[in-house]
Amino acid sequence: MDEEDFSASSSKQYYPYYPHPQPHPSATGTTTTTPTSIHHAFETSEFSTFSPARDLTFDFSGKWATDILLETATAIADRNSGRFQQLMWILNELSSPYGDTDQKLGSYFLQALFNRMTDSGERCYRTLASVSEKTCSFETTRKMVLKFQEVSPWTTFGHVACNGAIMEAFEGESKLHIIDISSTYCTQWPTLLESLATRTDETPHLKLTTIVATKNGGVPGSSTSGTAAGSLASVQDIMKEIGNRMGKFARLMGVPFKFNVIHHGGDLCELDLSKLDIKEDEALAINCVGTLHSIRAVDNRRDMMISNFKKLQPRIITVVEEEADLDVGVDGMEFVKGFQECLRWFRVYFEALDESFARTSNERLMLERAAGRAIVELVACAPSESVERREPANRWSRRFHGS
Amino acid sequence: MMKGGFEVVHATLDMIQPHREPIWDFASVGFPTTSVAAAAVSSIPRQNLENRCINLERNELSDWVEQVTKKLIDDLPAQNTDTDDHHSRTLQAPADIPMLCEDSFPPSLLGDFRPRKTVTSSDFDELQWSNVNGGNDRGLSRLDEQGLSLITLLLECAVAISIDNLGEAHRMLLELTQMASPYALSCAERVVAYFAKAMSSRVINSWLGICSPLINYKTVHCAFQAFNNVSPFIKFAHFTSNQAILEAFHRRDRVHIIDLDIMQGLQWPALFHILATRMEGPPHVTMTGMGSSMELLTETGKQLSNFAKRLGMSFEFHPIAKKFGEIDITMVRLRRGETLAIHWLQHSLYDATGPDWTTMRLMEQLGPRIITLVEQDLSHGGSFLDRFVGSLHYYSTMFDSLGAYLAADDPNRHHIEHCLLYREINNILAIGGPARSGEDKMKQWRSELAARNSFVQVPMSSNSMAQAQLILNMFPPAHGYRLVQGDGTLRLGWKDTSLFTASAWTSHISR
């Protein structure tokens, strides 16, 4: 490590928390390489006895994670490996996925940055996703989704708004068809079925076509529902069970009901909409909750999808998306900007979860882990393949007005 | 074995009575009679049967861990013979872990347990999925399958780390951290969650090449206090040590106590009270408090001074914001004629004393009349795998003891597990060992003290034993904590496993 990195003046500039100048590293012979592989950047025998903690007064209060993480991203953009190393050490020491919001942010972003620097993002994401899918059953997923809806309006807000708009658009119609492309396991529809059942005129017939898009044969993760990338088989099982329950509920409500599931492998925009069995005499609604952002943000795909929707001439298209601009750039200042927005967004999310759930909730942990996977994907994987790139409302709006 | 040179006069010594209230509430100082102690018991959190974790009888989990690890270790070629043979029969992970290891693992690591046969991967499947297994000696029927497979993966991970296969370790840790939850009903799963996280931390530090810690002392001290409220170990340490110190101070009127890691000084008011009210009158007390921050030390000193003043006891406080092993004797304001007690409650939260050998040397130089030492029954020395196995056993037991009385969703329990126990686990498994400095720590301090000519053990008296018993009476007694007296020490543990040992020593050159 270069001694110059730790002179008093530079330390005050980079480390606003440290009132004392950095100590000089006491060991010699440590190499300053940009850590690129998971095997030692430093040989064990060459361990520096440098103690970055000596004379350190770290301010633990406040939102330290945001500051440290932002500095780390800047260090990466500046290719300052010494500073990067020290900041990652701080993050490693302080963070934990089981602590407060800053500790959690620190932990998940540390993992993602580590993956980025060791080119192991894809591998890590796949491992995390496959493990999560193995440990997820219909029961655990259902429990998590329902608990989330019980303690927080995060997903139900969108549902209620969409259902209201759909009911209005379907006023007076007797044959209804909803194309549902959502991440919330059909939890939106029982209330709609109830509304249909209590309409003053004759109860209309509802056909619900649910589309489940799978990436590489598996479902892309969604942070809002905490679902993991799952194998086709497990998703099919889950949807079959959901279909049964929906059917039962509809019968209970006295609503003539048909339920179809379409499993689509690959990018959503490649979905062949003609296969959706849309009849001439049906009133059509297209409902997308938390899934449009899974369309790759390249090659006009998103615009294409919207234009395809429009070709179906639906009465209404309802869209729920998280208000964030998560197009993390590749490198340099673009990367830092994108990273900053990621940080902002996931802080909001984690804080919301913290407030809604009990301190020791396993359901919240599942949601946090899903968010962690999304963070790995955003920070350490190729942008062109990403299914997590949320756009803010004004951009979606422009797309819808445009095509 | 009684060592000569130190007498305990039982009849005239008062016994220090422990009490539950926070010490700084002056009004509550006053020692509870047995009726008050009984009332205190009823306010202890009751067992919530629905939420109680899987309660292992006879520490099955720890026993099983020992079994499996022993087999794993036996498979590693300790000698260079039969290497190829071992290779073909050893556990094959999906990506081959090269099973060459640099260190040789002492066969005495886990006692004389002899494995029935060498472990193959099919054995692991058997261990993973069998529930009630006739061939399994220790009756693991109550361990759930999930818990077993988690622990198996955890062990494989530890082995990978011990042979420096960090890539493989990292991959397994990714899995583990997605599978184990620290909020689980099962204590085993909680332990796995924290051990996995500690190992992940280690992998990252290894990659970064830095081994020092960054400690949030406030959080640590806060969690320490919370722990003190629900678990008897710290009070056990305090009150047995206070008793030994009291006995050493018999008929001495100028005394000096050095607390090597005073924190908030919760221990001392009880001793002060007894000293202030003893028959021969209060001594003049000097206290040297050592710790990490001058700010905290000053605050502690202020509180103790106020307390002593109210007792009418002459008191001086000297703070030293340094580690005992890093100062020299001139920094200790020990006066002629002062009787010296050195007190050390060991823990793994941070390196409180610095290098062991200089700590020892300074103790020898100071020649205290009494050293009260409370150790965790956990070795801080040795290779990573040694520390891993030892601490897995230790903390499984500790988690069990918490889980027996606190609900699974108790936020206080989570606070203690995360901010205290996990901190320790993290340090013990870390690169650079528990001291986080690369210094190899002594395996067991009382053995070292015994081995030196300068010190002689002072057996813990029956009064100390009585103190310890009183402490235990404050916590729900039901088949949990176990107090053992032997070898002149007092040991407090949970079921079969001893967790803390209190001992006392005197220096040959003491006044």
Coordinates of C-alpha atoms in Angstrom, one line a residue, chain A residues 35 37-38 40-42 47 50-53 56 60 84-85 88-90 92-94 96-99 103 107 111 114 117-118 124 128 131 135 359-362 364-365 369 373, chain B residues 164 166-167 170-171 174-175 177-184 193-194 197 201 204-216 408-411 414 418 422-423 426 431 436:
Chain A
P35 CA -8.2 -7.7 -6.3
S37 CA -9.7 -13.1 -8.2
I38 CA -11.2 -14.8 -5.2
H40 CA -5.7 -14.2 -2.1
A41 CA -5.0 -10.8 -3.3
F42 CA -2.4 -11.0 -0.6
F47 CA -0.5 -10.2 6.0
F50 CA -1.4 -2.5 9.3
S51 CA -4.3 -1.7 11.6
P52 CA -6.7 0.7 10.0
A53 CA -8.5 0.8 13.3
L56 CA -10.0 5.5 14.6
F60 CA -21.7 4.8 14.0
F84 CA -11.3 0.4 -2.0
Q85 CA -9.6 -2.1 0.2
M88 CA -14.5 -2.8 1.9
W89 CA -12.8 -3.7 5.2
I90 CA -14.9 -1.2 7.1
N92 CA -17.0 -6.1 6.2
E93 CA -16.5 -5.4 9.8
L94 CA -19.7 -3.4 10.4
S96 CA -24.6 -7.9 8.9
P97 CA -27.8 -9.2 7.2
Y98 CA -29.3 -9.5 10.6
G99 CA -28.7 -6.1 12.0
Q103 CA -25.9 -3.1 8.5
S107 CA -24.0 -6.6 3.9
Q111 CA -21.5 -9.0 -1.4
F114 CA -17.2 -8.3 -4.0
M117 CA -14.6 -7.0 -8.4
T118 CA -14.0 -10.7 -8.7
C124 CA -23.2 -15.9 -7.4
L128 CA -28.3 -17.7 -4.7
V131 CA -30.7 -22.3 -3.4
T135 CA -35.8 -23.9 0.0
R359 CA -37.7 -7.6 14.4
T360 CA -37.3 -11.3 14.1
S361 CA -39.5 -12.0 11.1
N362 CA -38.5 -14.8 8.7
R364 CA -39.0 -10.2 6.1
L365 CA -35.7 -12.1 5.9
R369 CA -32.7 -11.9 0.6
R373 CA -30.1 -11.1 -5.1
Chain B
D164 CA -7.4 -22.5 2.0
L166 CA -11.7 -20.1 -0.4
G167 CA -13.5 -20.4 -3.7
H170 CA -17.4 -19.0 -0.6
R171 CA -19.8 -21.0 -2.8
L174 CA -23.6 -18.5 -0.4
E175 CA -25.8 -21.5 0.0
T177 CA -26.5 -18.0 4.2
Q178 CA -29.7 -18.4 2.1
M179 CA -30.7 -21.5 4.0
A180 CA -30.2 -20.8 7.7
S181 CA -32.1 -18.1 9.5
P182 CA -31.1 -16.5 12.8
Y183 CA -34.8 -16.2 13.7
A184 CA -35.4 -19.9 13.4
A193 CA -26.6 -18.8 10.4
Y194 CA -24.1 -16.9 12.5
K197 CA -21.8 -15.2 8.3
S201 CA -16.6 -12.3 6.8
I204 CA -13.7 -11.4 2.6
N205 CA -11.0 -10.2 5.0
S206 CA -8.8 -12.9 3.7
W207 CA -9.3 -11.6 0.2
L208 CA -8.6 -8.0 1.4
G209 CA -5.6 -9.0 3.4
I210 CA -6.6 -7.2 6.6
C211 CA -7.2 -8.9 9.8
S212 CA -7.9 -6.1 12.3
P213 CA -11.3 -5.6 13.8
L214 CA -13.5 -2.5 13.8
I215 CA -15.5 -2.5 17.0
N216 CA -18.6 -0.6 18.0
A408 CA -38.0 -17.5 19.4
D409 CA -39.3 -14.1 18.4
D410 CA -38.0 -12.3 21.5
P411 CA -36.2 -9.2 20.2
H414 CA -32.0 -11.6 19.0
H418 CA -26.6 -10.8 17.2
Y422 CA -22.2 -13.4 17.0
R423 CA -19.5 -10.8 17.6
N426 CA -16.9 -13.6 14.3
I431 CA -8.2 -14.3 10.2
R436 CA -7.4 -10.2 15.3

